[in-house]
């Protein structure tokens, strides 16, 4: 089946078949250079009106990690306490403030979106930031690293802790990044077949 794809098979395996969600990591650091290279690759992913609502908070210091771990639930807390790098991935409902730069073909876009109910912008931000998170995971894999995305945390607690209660940034995913450590993977779960997913009309 891979013969129908243009992407080299080794790259297919790196990004998809062999890639797994990691639960443990080595202590090898993730560098700023790696993160900048990942961003430079994934920034081209599509979003509605090029709105790019994803905001990334890089948690490096021991003090910041301790503050974050306090808001993680269950097994996500110890995983986050030992990962070499952790990102707080947030959806910014004030994405429209950047429209003059990122969507200049619609000069009235910023003002039009500013008049919308915040809930409408939040829905758009959540959807598009989630799409950007998916691209970010692929970028992490392209760098030869493993990603451990998590949604088990107190989102409002993290918002208040890191951004302030009135912030327009809403945490949607916390993601650990690094080289996979011992027993990093759970057993691969079954995937649905083509006929279960695709319907032709």
XYZ file of C-alpha atoms in Angstrom:
201
model
C 0.000 0.000 0.000
C 2.913 2.367 0.705
C 3.830 2.226 -3.014
C 0.927 4.609 -3.657
C 2.601 7.270 -1.505
C 5.295 9.701 -2.618
C 6.880 9.986 0.831
C 9.882 7.702 1.374
C 8.984 4.547 3.349
C 11.505 5.344 6.086
C 9.862 8.733 6.545
C 6.422 7.084 6.558
C 7.572 4.768 9.337
C 9.186 7.601 11.319
C 6.107 9.807 11.190
C 3.332 7.213 11.336
C 3.889 3.442 11.601
C 6.707 3.331 14.144
C 5.767 6.527 16.001
C 4.084 6.068 19.363
C 2.842 8.192 22.243
C 5.654 8.095 24.802
C 5.076 7.703 28.530
C 8.707 7.717 29.672
C 11.713 9.656 28.430
C 15.472 9.691 28.776
C 17.138 12.695 30.383
C 18.604 13.832 27.041
C 17.672 17.511 26.725
C 15.475 18.977 23.998
C 17.180 22.096 22.709
C 15.841 25.483 21.663
C 17.304 24.793 18.224
C 15.213 21.637 17.909
C 12.058 23.470 18.942
C 12.712 26.290 16.480
C 13.298 23.767 13.690
C 10.053 21.977 14.571
C 8.121 25.253 14.514
C 9.680 26.245 11.209
C 8.371 22.987 9.727
C 4.859 22.859 11.189
C 3.956 26.552 10.913
C 2.675 25.866 7.393
C -0.231 23.711 8.589
C -3.654 25.051 7.510
C -5.993 26.979 9.803
C -9.226 28.874 9.122
C -8.412 32.277 7.643
C -4.803 31.515 8.563
C -5.772 32.398 12.138
C -3.027 30.337 13.859
C -4.508 30.437 17.394
C -2.047 27.981 18.979
C 0.174 29.454 21.697
C 3.012 27.390 23.176
C 4.418 27.823 26.678
C 7.760 26.015 27.049
C 8.201 24.644 30.572
C 11.924 24.247 31.298
C 12.699 25.460 34.810
C 12.222 23.220 37.838
C 10.053 25.894 39.454
C 7.690 26.150 36.482
C 7.503 22.353 36.173
C 6.535 22.035 39.831
C 3.757 24.571 39.323
C 2.504 22.662 36.273
C 2.667 19.184 37.839
C 0.366 20.387 40.624
C -2.410 20.701 38.013
C -1.833 17.359 36.242
C -4.121 14.450 37.106
C -3.408 10.762 37.719
C -0.354 9.265 36.015
C 0.150 12.450 34.023
C 1.766 14.095 37.055
C 4.811 11.785 37.400
C 5.252 11.631 33.610
C 5.377 15.418 33.477
C 7.725 15.713 36.443
C 10.442 13.674 34.709
C 10.113 14.623 31.010
C 13.033 16.640 29.584
C 10.672 19.234 28.116
C 6.985 19.985 28.519
C 4.772 22.309 26.500
C 1.491 23.918 27.508
C -0.493 24.183 24.282
C -3.219 26.815 24.405
C -5.905 28.196 22.117
C -5.933 32.003 22.030
C -9.403 33.455 21.395
C -7.786 36.822 20.602
C -6.258 35.347 17.435
C -8.022 38.038 15.405
C -5.615 40.682 16.702
C -3.011 39.249 14.310
C -5.237 39.305 11.213
C -3.648 42.481 9.760
C -0.396 40.494 9.499
C -1.511 36.904 8.865
C -4.648 37.562 6.787
C -4.061 40.895 5.042
C -6.416 40.032 2.161
C -9.349 40.878 4.471
C -8.666 44.357 5.922
C -11.855 44.340 8.028
C -11.309 40.885 9.547
C -9.882 42.040 12.876
C -12.694 44.516 13.524
C -15.366 42.055 12.411
C -14.097 39.334 14.720
C -13.684 41.779 17.602
C -17.463 42.338 17.475
C -18.242 38.607 17.678
C -19.273 36.948 20.954
C -16.174 35.593 22.695
C -17.742 32.122 22.664
C -17.739 32.118 18.866
C -14.059 32.994 18.721
C -13.277 30.403 21.395
C -14.894 27.665 19.322
C -12.881 28.671 16.276
C -9.703 28.887 18.351
C -10.216 25.452 19.914
C -10.782 23.735 16.571
C -7.862 25.332 14.770
C -5.420 25.105 17.671
C -6.234 21.386 17.936
C -5.348 21.031 14.272
C -2.060 22.816 14.930
C -1.362 20.476 17.861
C -1.661 17.525 15.475
C 0.863 19.128 13.141
C 3.155 19.834 16.093
C 3.117 16.150 17.055
C 4.204 15.265 13.523
C 6.960 17.873 13.686
C 8.245 16.414 16.953
C 8.396 12.995 15.276
C 10.188 14.477 12.269
C 12.885 15.699 14.672
C 13.459 12.116 15.855
C 11.749 12.790 19.179
C 8.655 11.320 20.803
C 5.596 13.242 21.942
C 3.394 12.470 24.914
C 0.265 14.625 24.529
C -2.145 14.674 27.495
C -5.550 16.161 28.235
C -5.792 14.970 31.836
C -5.238 18.207 33.763
C -7.029 21.108 35.408
C -7.230 23.502 32.454
C -8.621 26.399 34.454
C -5.998 25.870 37.140
C -3.213 26.005 34.551
C -4.743 29.098 32.964
C -4.790 30.931 36.288
C -1.337 29.670 37.292
C 0.496 30.595 34.100
C -1.605 33.197 32.273
C -4.030 34.762 34.753
C -7.752 34.192 35.213
C -8.693 36.757 32.563
C -6.302 35.436 29.920
C -7.607 34.720 26.425
C -5.371 31.627 26.327
C -7.122 28.341 27.164
C -4.882 25.297 27.729
C -6.074 22.386 25.564
C -3.127 19.950 25.644
C -0.016 19.465 27.756
C 2.709 17.647 25.830
C 5.907 16.023 27.046
C 8.731 15.788 24.502
C 12.014 13.897 24.391
C 13.799 10.701 23.488
C 11.690 7.702 24.580
C 12.874 5.974 27.740
C 12.494 2.419 29.049
C 9.027 0.875 28.638
C 7.865 4.043 26.906
C 4.983 2.438 25.014
C 1.722 0.739 25.776
C 0.726 -2.087 23.424
C -0.511 -0.770 20.079
C -4.312 -0.646 20.063
C -6.338 -1.745 16.993
C -7.151 0.785 14.289
C -10.388 0.939 12.322
C -10.336 -0.378 8.751
C -10.846 1.749 5.650
C -14.410 0.515 5.161
C -15.314 1.486 8.728
C -14.100 5.046 8.262
C -14.692 5.959 4.602
C -18.127 6.234 2.999
C -18.480 7.051 -0.684
C -21.588 8.957 -1.846
